């Protein structure tokens, strides 16, 4: 065998190029919000009051971002205003937590609530947020094990919104079409980019659907209630949608969805 053939046989073929992203996934990547910063008050001493104040303010601002982001999900704006509001009110906490989880993936046992606000176990314990830390960290570890990519994250986040368990959907068929389109986008991505694991889309969906934010939401509510009752903290604010829709107890569900929230929703989503 001559030297030429030997050199030829020694060549290492490059791995096959991955296929282009689907249109929906590409759109969701572009629509992904910019990094958010907590900007904790430097005049306040480090304490449980400061931690909860910072997180409540952050949740308020993230909710505004989530509403603007949702308007860019292909097909979401085609839903009725009532259904858009219903999905957002039901899923905003889950979307917020998913964002924290994805930001925390490069870290070891730390939660990245914002680019400038990272908490480890000790910090969480000192500020009375240990239950919240433990609950979210469990999800971070599951996503690390799956090695979730940004393309998967943005698609799963949109799916979490469309698959919200709201009981106030007006046009079930239209919401179902949105769900189907997003599920198909995830499946197409996985079949193109992860041919070695034909079950990957299902694994990602199981992680999202298996928690639905309930335990984490309960941990957050427990922490917030404890601080309000014990410390009577004047800084603590309710999340925006909760603040705008607190009259639900006295009025019908239709007014709850389209009443005090509508002007605010239309304004921030323009």
PDB file of C-alpha atoms in Angstrom:
ATOM      1  CA  UNK A   1       0.000   0.000   0.000  1.00  0.00           C
ATOM      2  CA  UNK A   2       1.520   3.348  -1.000  1.00  0.00           C
ATOM      3  CA  UNK A   3       1.858   6.402   1.194  1.00  0.00           C
ATOM      4  CA  UNK A   4      -1.013   8.140  -0.566  1.00  0.00           C
ATOM      5  CA  UNK A   5      -3.483   5.382   0.286  1.00  0.00           C
ATOM      6  CA  UNK A   6      -2.186   5.219   3.863  1.00  0.00           C
ATOM      7  CA  UNK A   7      -2.778   8.932   4.324  1.00  0.00           C
ATOM      8  CA  UNK A   8      -6.265   8.597   2.830  1.00  0.00           C
ATOM      9  CA  UNK A   9      -7.256   5.777   5.199  1.00  0.00           C
ATOM     10  CA  UNK A  10      -6.001   7.817   8.156  1.00  0.00           C
ATOM     11  CA  UNK A  11      -8.390  10.663   7.511  1.00  0.00           C
ATOM     12  CA  UNK A  12     -11.042  11.277  10.160  1.00  0.00           C
ATOM     13  CA  UNK A  13     -14.382  12.188   8.667  1.00  0.00           C
ATOM     14  CA  UNK A  14     -16.135  15.131  10.330  1.00  0.00           C
ATOM     15  CA  UNK A  15     -19.440  14.422  12.075  1.00  0.00           C
ATOM     16  CA  UNK A  16     -22.503  15.017   9.924  1.00  0.00           C
ATOM     17  CA  UNK A  17     -23.699  18.605  10.045  1.00  0.00           C
ATOM     18  CA  UNK A  18     -26.773  19.221  12.128  1.00  0.00           C
ATOM     19  CA  UNK A  19     -29.859  20.255  10.231  1.00  0.00           C
ATOM     20  CA  UNK A  20     -31.158  23.833  10.374  1.00  0.00           C
ATOM     21  CA  UNK A  21     -33.459  24.717  13.238  1.00  0.00           C
ATOM     22  CA  UNK A  22     -37.191  24.687  12.690  1.00  0.00           C
ATOM     23  CA  UNK A  23     -38.850  28.034  12.042  1.00  0.00           C
ATOM     24  CA  UNK A  24     -40.624  28.105  15.417  1.00  0.00           C
ATOM     25  CA  UNK A  25     -37.491  27.288  17.434  1.00  0.00           C
ATOM     26  CA  UNK A  26     -35.508  29.919  15.534  1.00  0.00           C
ATOM     27  CA  UNK A  27     -38.257  32.458  16.232  1.00  0.00           C
ATOM     28  CA  UNK A  28     -38.302  31.606  19.932  1.00  0.00           C
ATOM     29  CA  UNK A  29     -34.531  32.067  20.165  1.00  0.00           C
ATOM     30  CA  UNK A  30     -34.845  35.561  18.701  1.00  0.00           C
ATOM     31  CA  UNK A  31     -37.756  36.388  21.017  1.00  0.00           C
ATOM     32  CA  UNK A  32     -35.852  35.356  24.151  1.00  0.00           C
ATOM     33  CA  UNK A  33     -35.634  38.356  26.534  1.00  0.00           C
ATOM     34  CA  UNK A  34     -32.403  40.096  27.462  1.00  0.00           C
ATOM     35  CA  UNK A  35     -30.652  39.279  30.730  1.00  0.00           C
ATOM     36  CA  UNK A  36     -32.381  40.647  33.811  1.00  0.00           C
ATOM     37  CA  UNK A  37     -30.755  42.168  36.889  1.00  0.00           C
ATOM     38  CA  UNK A  38     -32.092  42.200  40.435  1.00  0.00           C
ATOM     39  CA  UNK A  39     -30.337  45.419  41.479  1.00  0.00           C
ATOM     40  CA  UNK A  40     -30.725  44.859  45.243  1.00  0.00           C
ATOM     41  CA  UNK A  41     -30.913  47.999  47.341  1.00  0.00           C
ATOM     42  CA  UNK A  42     -27.330  48.674  48.525  1.00  0.00           C
ATOM     43  CA  UNK A  43     -28.619  50.757  51.439  1.00  0.00           C
ATOM     44  CA  UNK A  44     -30.411  47.767  53.007  1.00  0.00           C
ATOM     45  CA  UNK A  45     -28.383  45.404  55.229  1.00  0.00           C
ATOM     46  CA  UNK A  46     -28.201  41.756  54.182  1.00  0.00           C
ATOM     47  CA  UNK A  47     -31.200  40.056  55.759  1.00  0.00           C
ATOM     48  CA  UNK A  48     -34.288  38.002  55.040  1.00  0.00           C
ATOM     49  CA  UNK A  49     -36.197  41.252  54.499  1.00  0.00           C
ATOM     50  CA  UNK A  50     -33.747  42.388  51.834  1.00  0.00           C
ATOM     51  CA  UNK A  51     -33.779  38.993  50.101  1.00  0.00           C
ATOM     52  CA  UNK A  52     -37.550  38.798  49.874  1.00  0.00           C
ATOM     53  CA  UNK A  53     -37.846  42.452  48.888  1.00  0.00           C
ATOM     54  CA  UNK A  54     -35.351  41.894  46.087  1.00  0.00           C
ATOM     55  CA  UNK A  55     -37.088  38.748  44.816  1.00  0.00           C
ATOM     56  CA  UNK A  56     -40.559  40.298  44.942  1.00  0.00           C
ATOM     57  CA  UNK A  57     -39.403  43.312  42.957  1.00  0.00           C
ATOM     58  CA  UNK A  58     -37.639  41.001  40.522  1.00  0.00           C
ATOM     59  CA  UNK A  59     -40.803  38.908  40.076  1.00  0.00           C
ATOM     60  CA  UNK A  60     -42.798  42.061  39.322  1.00  0.00           C
ATOM     61  CA  UNK A  61     -40.374  43.089  36.580  1.00  0.00           C
ATOM     62  CA  UNK A  62     -40.008  39.593  35.187  1.00  0.00           C
ATOM     63  CA  UNK A  63     -43.766  39.328  34.839  1.00  0.00           C
ATOM     64  CA  UNK A  64     -43.791  42.382  32.582  1.00  0.00           C
ATOM     65  CA  UNK A  65     -41.020  40.752  30.529  1.00  0.00           C
ATOM     66  CA  UNK A  66     -42.943  37.464  30.338  1.00  0.00           C
ATOM     67  CA  UNK A  67     -46.037  39.200  28.973  1.00  0.00           C
ATOM     68  CA  UNK A  68     -43.995  40.923  26.260  1.00  0.00           C
ATOM     69  CA  UNK A  69     -42.210  37.663  25.432  1.00  0.00           C
ATOM     70  CA  UNK A  70     -45.462  35.704  25.134  1.00  0.00           C
ATOM     71  CA  UNK A  71     -46.733  38.047  22.421  1.00  0.00           C
ATOM     72  CA  UNK A  72     -43.839  36.874  20.216  1.00  0.00           C
ATOM     73  CA  UNK A  73     -44.648  33.161  20.464  1.00  0.00           C
ATOM     74  CA  UNK A  74     -45.911  32.140  17.003  1.00  0.00           C
ATOM     75  CA  UNK A  75     -49.671  31.736  17.232  1.00  0.00           C
ATOM     76  CA  UNK A  76     -50.119  33.166  20.735  1.00  0.00           C
ATOM     77  CA  UNK A  77     -51.325  36.584  19.598  1.00  0.00           C
ATOM     78  CA  UNK A  78     -53.964  34.881  17.457  1.00  0.00           C
ATOM     79  CA  UNK A  79     -55.734  33.680  20.591  1.00  0.00           C
ATOM     80  CA  UNK A  80     -58.475  35.784  22.116  1.00  0.00           C
ATOM     81  CA  UNK A  81     -57.364  38.337  24.680  1.00  0.00           C
ATOM     82  CA  UNK A  82     -59.201  36.378  27.352  1.00  0.00           C
ATOM     83  CA  UNK A  83     -57.347  33.169  26.527  1.00  0.00           C
ATOM     84  CA  UNK A  84     -53.997  34.964  26.398  1.00  0.00           C
ATOM     85  CA  UNK A  85     -54.627  36.408  29.856  1.00  0.00           C
ATOM     86  CA  UNK A  86     -55.883  33.090  31.189  1.00  0.00           C
ATOM     87  CA  UNK A  87     -52.779  31.211  30.039  1.00  0.00           C
ATOM     88  CA  UNK A  88     -50.446  33.864  31.412  1.00  0.00           C
ATOM     89  CA  UNK A  89     -52.145  34.055  34.799  1.00  0.00           C
ATOM     90  CA  UNK A  90     -51.956  30.290  35.144  1.00  0.00           C
ATOM     91  CA  UNK A  91     -48.386  29.763  33.895  1.00  0.00           C
ATOM     92  CA  UNK A  92     -46.344  32.868  34.768  1.00  0.00           C
ATOM     93  CA  UNK A  93     -44.811  31.335  37.898  1.00  0.00           C
ATOM     94  CA  UNK A  94     -43.770  28.208  36.028  1.00  0.00           C
ATOM     95  CA  UNK A  95     -42.161  30.283  33.268  1.00  0.00           C
ATOM     96  CA  UNK A  96     -40.317  32.395  35.824  1.00  0.00           C
ATOM     97  CA  UNK A  97     -38.977  29.290  37.583  1.00  0.00           C
ATOM     98  CA  UNK A  98     -37.889  27.696  34.293  1.00  0.00           C
ATOM     99  CA  UNK A  99     -35.849  30.818  33.572  1.00  0.00           C
ATOM    100  CA  UNK A 100     -34.148  30.599  36.973  1.00  0.00           C
ATOM    101  CA  UNK A 101     -33.419  26.924  36.355  1.00  0.00           C
ATOM    102  CA  UNK A 102     -31.813  27.516  32.975  1.00  0.00           C
ATOM    103  CA  UNK A 103     -29.703  30.407  34.262  1.00  0.00           C
ATOM    104  CA  UNK A 104     -28.504  28.164  37.100  1.00  0.00           C
ATOM    105  CA  UNK A 105     -27.327  25.246  34.935  1.00  0.00           C
ATOM    106  CA  UNK A 106     -23.663  26.379  34.683  1.00  0.00           C
ATOM    107  CA  UNK A 107     -23.460  26.789  38.474  1.00  0.00           C
ATOM    108  CA  UNK A 108     -22.894  24.199  41.188  1.00  0.00           C
ATOM    109  CA  UNK A 109     -25.624  24.164  43.846  1.00  0.00           C
ATOM    110  CA  UNK A 110     -26.419  27.848  43.348  1.00  0.00           C
ATOM    111  CA  UNK A 111     -29.563  29.519  42.054  1.00  0.00           C
ATOM    112  CA  UNK A 112     -29.246  32.428  39.646  1.00  0.00           C
ATOM    113  CA  UNK A 113     -32.344  34.501  40.324  1.00  0.00           C
ATOM    114  CA  UNK A 114     -30.757  37.238  38.206  1.00  0.00           C
ATOM    115  CA  UNK A 115     -27.369  37.925  36.686  1.00  0.00           C
ATOM    116  CA  UNK A 116     -26.392  39.910  39.785  1.00  0.00           C
ATOM    117  CA  UNK A 117     -28.274  37.870  42.388  1.00  0.00           C
ATOM    118  CA  UNK A 118     -27.006  34.336  43.049  1.00  0.00           C
ATOM    119  CA  UNK A 119     -27.858  32.407  46.197  1.00  0.00           C
ATOM    120  CA  UNK A 120     -26.287  29.256  47.599  1.00  0.00           C
ATOM    121  CA  UNK A 121     -27.662  27.013  50.340  1.00  0.00           C
ATOM    122  CA  UNK A 122     -26.180  28.994  53.207  1.00  0.00           C
ATOM    123  CA  UNK A 123     -27.446  32.312  51.880  1.00  0.00           C
ATOM    124  CA  UNK A 124     -30.877  30.769  51.342  1.00  0.00           C
ATOM    125  CA  UNK A 125     -30.940  29.426  54.895  1.00  0.00           C
ATOM    126  CA  UNK A 126     -29.932  32.766  56.404  1.00  0.00           C
ATOM    127  CA  UNK A 127     -32.631  34.583  54.471  1.00  0.00           C
ATOM    128  CA  UNK A 128     -35.414  32.096  55.222  1.00  0.00           C
ATOM    129  CA  UNK A 129     -35.650  30.837  51.641  1.00  0.00           C
ATOM    130  CA  UNK A 130     -34.228  27.363  52.102  1.00  0.00           C
ATOM    131  CA  UNK A 131     -37.443  25.562  51.065  1.00  0.00           C
ATOM    132  CA  UNK A 132     -37.559  27.552  47.850  1.00  0.00           C
ATOM    133  CA  UNK A 133     -33.859  26.858  47.207  1.00  0.00           C
ATOM    134  CA  UNK A 134     -34.239  23.100  47.716  1.00  0.00           C
ATOM    135  CA  UNK A 135     -37.328  22.876  45.502  1.00  0.00           C
ATOM    136  CA  UNK A 136     -35.819  24.744  42.565  1.00  0.00           C
ATOM    137  CA  UNK A 137     -32.449  23.000  42.898  1.00  0.00           C
ATOM    138  CA  UNK A 138     -34.132  19.627  42.378  1.00  0.00           C
ATOM    139  CA  UNK A 139     -35.328  20.797  38.987  1.00  0.00           C
ATOM    140  CA  UNK A 140     -31.904  22.249  38.139  1.00  0.00           C
ATOM    141  CA  UNK A 141     -30.329  18.849  38.760  1.00  0.00           C
ATOM    142  CA  UNK A 142     -32.842  17.128  36.476  1.00  0.00           C
ATOM    143  CA  UNK A 143     -32.114  19.595  33.674  1.00  0.00           C
ATOM    144  CA  UNK A 144     -28.376  19.184  34.194  1.00  0.00           C
ATOM    145  CA  UNK A 145     -28.747  15.432  33.876  1.00  0.00           C
ATOM    146  CA  UNK A 146     -30.574  15.926  30.560  1.00  0.00           C
ATOM    147  CA  UNK A 147     -28.046  18.567  29.460  1.00  0.00           C
ATOM    148  CA  UNK A 148     -30.886  20.801  28.290  1.00  0.00           C
ATOM    149  CA  UNK A 149     -29.871  23.124  25.460  1.00  0.00           C
ATOM    150  CA  UNK A 150     -31.052  26.683  24.921  1.00  0.00           C
ATOM    151  CA  UNK A 151     -33.143  25.652  21.911  1.00  0.00           C
ATOM    152  CA  UNK A 152     -34.940  23.109  24.078  1.00  0.00           C
ATOM    153  CA  UNK A 153     -35.348  25.560  26.938  1.00  0.00           C
ATOM    154  CA  UNK A 154     -37.054  28.271  24.854  1.00  0.00           C
ATOM    155  CA  UNK A 155     -39.387  25.702  23.318  1.00  0.00           C
ATOM    156  CA  UNK A 156     -40.222  24.074  26.665  1.00  0.00           C
ATOM    157  CA  UNK A 157     -40.937  27.492  28.130  1.00  0.00           C
ATOM    158  CA  UNK A 158     -43.437  28.228  25.352  1.00  0.00           C
ATOM    159  CA  UNK A 159     -44.977  24.785  25.833  1.00  0.00           C
ATOM    160  CA  UNK A 160     -45.350  25.478  29.566  1.00  0.00           C
ATOM    161  CA  UNK A 161     -47.392  28.559  28.714  1.00  0.00           C
ATOM    162  CA  UNK A 162     -49.587  26.842  26.126  1.00  0.00           C
ATOM    163  CA  UNK A 163     -50.101  23.788  28.347  1.00  0.00           C
ATOM    164  CA  UNK A 164     -51.122  25.790  31.380  1.00  0.00           C
ATOM    165  CA  UNK A 165     -53.872  24.200  33.451  1.00  0.00           C
ATOM    166  CA  UNK A 166     -56.183  27.215  33.311  1.00  0.00           C
ATOM    167  CA  UNK A 167     -59.888  26.504  33.745  1.00  0.00           C
ATOM    168  CA  UNK A 168     -60.982  29.636  31.873  1.00  0.00           C
ATOM    169  CA  UNK A 169     -60.137  28.825  28.250  1.00  0.00           C
ATOM    170  CA  UNK A 170     -62.742  30.164  25.799  1.00  0.00           C
ATOM    171  CA  UNK A 171     -61.497  28.640  22.528  1.00  0.00           C
ATOM    172  CA  UNK A 172     -60.131  25.215  23.404  1.00  0.00           C
ATOM    173  CA  UNK A 173     -59.508  24.301  19.772  1.00  0.00           C
ATOM    174  CA  UNK A 174     -57.266  27.318  19.120  1.00  0.00           C
ATOM    175  CA  UNK A 175     -55.250  26.694  22.266  1.00  0.00           C
ATOM    176  CA  UNK A 176     -54.913  23.030  21.263  1.00  0.00           C
ATOM    177  CA  UNK A 177     -53.538  24.072  17.864  1.00  0.00           C
ATOM    178  CA  UNK A 178     -50.928  26.213  19.611  1.00  0.00           C
ATOM    179  CA  UNK A 179     -49.985  23.310  21.869  1.00  0.00           C
ATOM    180  CA  UNK A 180     -49.705  20.949  18.902  1.00  0.00           C
ATOM    181  CA  UNK A 181     -47.513  23.359  16.930  1.00  0.00           C
ATOM    182  CA  UNK A 182     -45.090  23.811  19.842  1.00  0.00           C
ATOM    183  CA  UNK A 183     -44.927  20.085  20.610  1.00  0.00           C
ATOM    184  CA  UNK A 184     -44.250  19.397  16.942  1.00  0.00           C
ATOM    185  CA  UNK A 185     -41.477  22.009  16.941  1.00  0.00           C
ATOM    186  CA  UNK A 186     -39.797  20.302  19.902  1.00  0.00           C
ATOM    187  CA  UNK A 187     -40.148  16.873  18.320  1.00  0.00           C
ATOM    188  CA  UNK A 188     -38.720  18.125  15.013  1.00  0.00           C
ATOM    189  CA  UNK A 189     -35.779  19.708  16.815  1.00  0.00           C
ATOM    190  CA  UNK A 190     -34.975  16.535  18.717  1.00  0.00           C
ATOM    191  CA  UNK A 191     -35.325  14.285  15.662  1.00  0.00           C
ATOM    192  CA  UNK A 192     -32.899  16.516  13.743  1.00  0.00           C
ATOM    193  CA  UNK A 193     -30.390  17.408  16.454  1.00  0.00           C
ATOM    194  CA  UNK A 194     -30.474  14.331  18.720  1.00  0.00           C
ATOM    195  CA  UNK A 195     -30.919  11.373  16.437  1.00  0.00           C
ATOM    196  CA  UNK A 196     -29.108   9.198  18.993  1.00  0.00           C
ATOM    197  CA  UNK A 197     -31.977   9.580  21.489  1.00  0.00           C
ATOM    198  CA  UNK A 198     -35.428   9.203  19.881  1.00  0.00           C
ATOM    199  CA  UNK A 199     -37.079   9.551  23.313  1.00  0.00           C
ATOM    200  CA  UNK A 200     -35.457  12.875  24.224  1.00  0.00           C
ATOM    201  CA  UNK A 201     -38.503  15.065  23.521  1.00  0.00           C
ATOM    202  CA  UNK A 202     -40.583  12.916  25.847  1.00  0.00           C
ATOM    203  CA  UNK A 203     -37.946  13.083  28.567  1.00  0.00           C
ATOM    204  CA  UNK A 204     -37.875  16.885  28.405  1.00  0.00           C
ATOM    205  CA  UNK A 205     -41.657  17.101  28.541  1.00  0.00           C
ATOM    206  CA  UNK A 206     -41.861  14.721  31.498  1.00  0.00           C
ATOM    207  CA  UNK A 207     -39.523  16.941  33.517  1.00  0.00           C
ATOM    208  CA  UNK A 208     -41.632  20.024  32.749  1.00  0.00           C
ATOM    209  CA  UNK A 209     -45.008  18.362  33.193  1.00  0.00           C
ATOM    210  CA  UNK A 210     -44.058  16.404  36.282  1.00  0.00           C
ATOM    211  CA  UNK A 211     -43.663  19.382  38.586  1.00  0.00           C
ATOM    212  CA  UNK A 212     -46.022  22.106  37.270  1.00  0.00           C
ATOM    213  CA  UNK A 213     -44.490  24.510  39.793  1.00  0.00           C
ATOM    214  CA  UNK A 214     -46.798  23.456  42.646  1.00  0.00           C
ATOM    215  CA  UNK A 215     -44.163  22.563  45.204  1.00  0.00           C
ATOM    216  CA  UNK A 216     -42.053  25.552  44.247  1.00  0.00           C
ATOM    217  CA  UNK A 217     -45.063  27.875  44.286  1.00  0.00           C
ATOM    218  CA  UNK A 218     -45.995  26.600  47.758  1.00  0.00           C
ATOM    219  CA  UNK A 219     -42.433  27.175  48.970  1.00  0.00           C
ATOM    220  CA  UNK A 220     -42.486  30.726  47.616  1.00  0.00           C
ATOM    221  CA  UNK A 221     -45.887  31.474  49.166  1.00  0.00           C
ATOM    222  CA  UNK A 222     -44.743  30.021  52.490  1.00  0.00           C
ATOM    223  CA  UNK A 223     -41.659  32.222  52.528  1.00  0.00           C
ATOM    224  CA  UNK A 224     -43.591  35.335  51.506  1.00  0.00           C
ATOM    225  CA  UNK A 225     -46.386  34.771  54.029  1.00  0.00           C
ATOM    226  CA  UNK A 226     -43.907  34.150  56.852  1.00  0.00           C
ATOM    227  CA  UNK A 227     -42.118  37.403  56.140  1.00  0.00           C
ATOM    228  CA  UNK A 228     -45.296  39.440  55.837  1.00  0.00           C
ATOM    229  CA  UNK A 229     -46.812  38.061  59.049  1.00  0.00           C
ATOM    230  CA  UNK A 230     -43.680  38.028  61.167  1.00  0.00           C
ATOM    231  CA  UNK A 231     -41.796  41.060  59.939  1.00  0.00           C
ATOM    232  CA  UNK A 232     -44.678  43.127  58.532  1.00  0.00           C
ATOM    233  CA  UNK A 233     -42.283  44.063  55.761  1.00  0.00           C
ATOM    234  CA  UNK A 234     -43.490  47.259  54.009  1.00  0.00           C
ATOM    235  CA  UNK A 235     -41.462  46.497  50.886  1.00  0.00           C
ATOM    236  CA  UNK A 236     -43.114  43.238  49.902  1.00  0.00           C
ATOM    237  CA  UNK A 237     -45.279  43.495  46.770  1.00  0.00           C
ATOM    238  CA  UNK A 238     -47.576  40.918  45.281  1.00  0.00           C
ATOM    239  CA  UNK A 239     -46.877  39.804  41.697  1.00  0.00           C
ATOM    240  CA  UNK A 240     -48.451  42.185  39.191  1.00  0.00           C
ATOM    241  CA  UNK A 241     -51.179  39.886  37.901  1.00  0.00           C
ATOM    242  CA  UNK A 242     -52.152  38.974  41.439  1.00  0.00           C
ATOM    243  CA  UNK A 243     -52.291  42.631  42.382  1.00  0.00           C
ATOM    244  CA  UNK A 244     -54.404  43.540  39.381  1.00  0.00           C
ATOM    245  CA  UNK A 245     -56.783  40.608  39.730  1.00  0.00           C
ATOM    246  CA  UNK A 246     -57.368  40.560  43.492  1.00  0.00           C
ATOM    247  CA  UNK A 247     -61.046  41.446  42.989  1.00  0.00           C
ATOM    248  CA  UNK A 248     -61.724  37.985  41.590  1.00  0.00           C
ATOM    249  CA  UNK A 249     -63.360  36.969  44.856  1.00  0.00           C
ATOM    250  CA  UNK A 250     -66.079  39.593  44.432  1.00  0.00           C
ATOM    251  CA  UNK A 251     -66.574  39.474  40.672  1.00  0.00           C
ATOM    252  CA  UNK A 252     -67.074  36.875  37.987  1.00  0.00           C
ATOM    253  CA  UNK A 253     -64.290  35.028  36.211  1.00  0.00           C
ATOM    254  CA  UNK A 254     -64.932  36.910  32.974  1.00  0.00           C
ATOM    255  CA  UNK A 255     -64.343  40.256  34.674  1.00  0.00           C
ATOM    256  CA  UNK A 256     -61.359  38.733  36.457  1.00  0.00           C
ATOM    257  CA  UNK A 257     -59.717  37.951  33.129  1.00  0.00           C
ATOM    258  CA  UNK A 258     -60.686  41.008  31.110  1.00  0.00           C
ATOM    259  CA  UNK A 259     -61.324  43.682  33.703  1.00  0.00           C
ATOM    260  CA  UNK A 260     -58.540  45.367  35.686  1.00  0.00           C
ATOM    261  CA  UNK A 261     -55.767  43.461  33.842  1.00  0.00           C
ATOM    262  CA  UNK A 262     -56.763  44.269  30.283  1.00  0.00           C
ATOM    263  CA  UNK A 263     -55.414  47.815  29.979  1.00  0.00           C
ATOM    264  CA  UNK A 264     -52.172  46.868  31.662  1.00  0.00           C
ATOM    265  CA  UNK A 265     -51.754  43.764  29.522  1.00  0.00           C
ATOM    266  CA  UNK A 266     -52.428  45.643  26.284  1.00  0.00           C
ATOM    267  CA  UNK A 267     -49.982  48.366  27.282  1.00  0.00           C
ATOM    268  CA  UNK A 268     -46.979  46.220  28.195  1.00  0.00           C
ATOM    269  CA  UNK A 269     -47.410  43.884  25.216  1.00  0.00           C
ATOM    270  CA  UNK A 270     -47.407  46.547  22.523  1.00  0.00           C
TER     271      UNK A 270
END
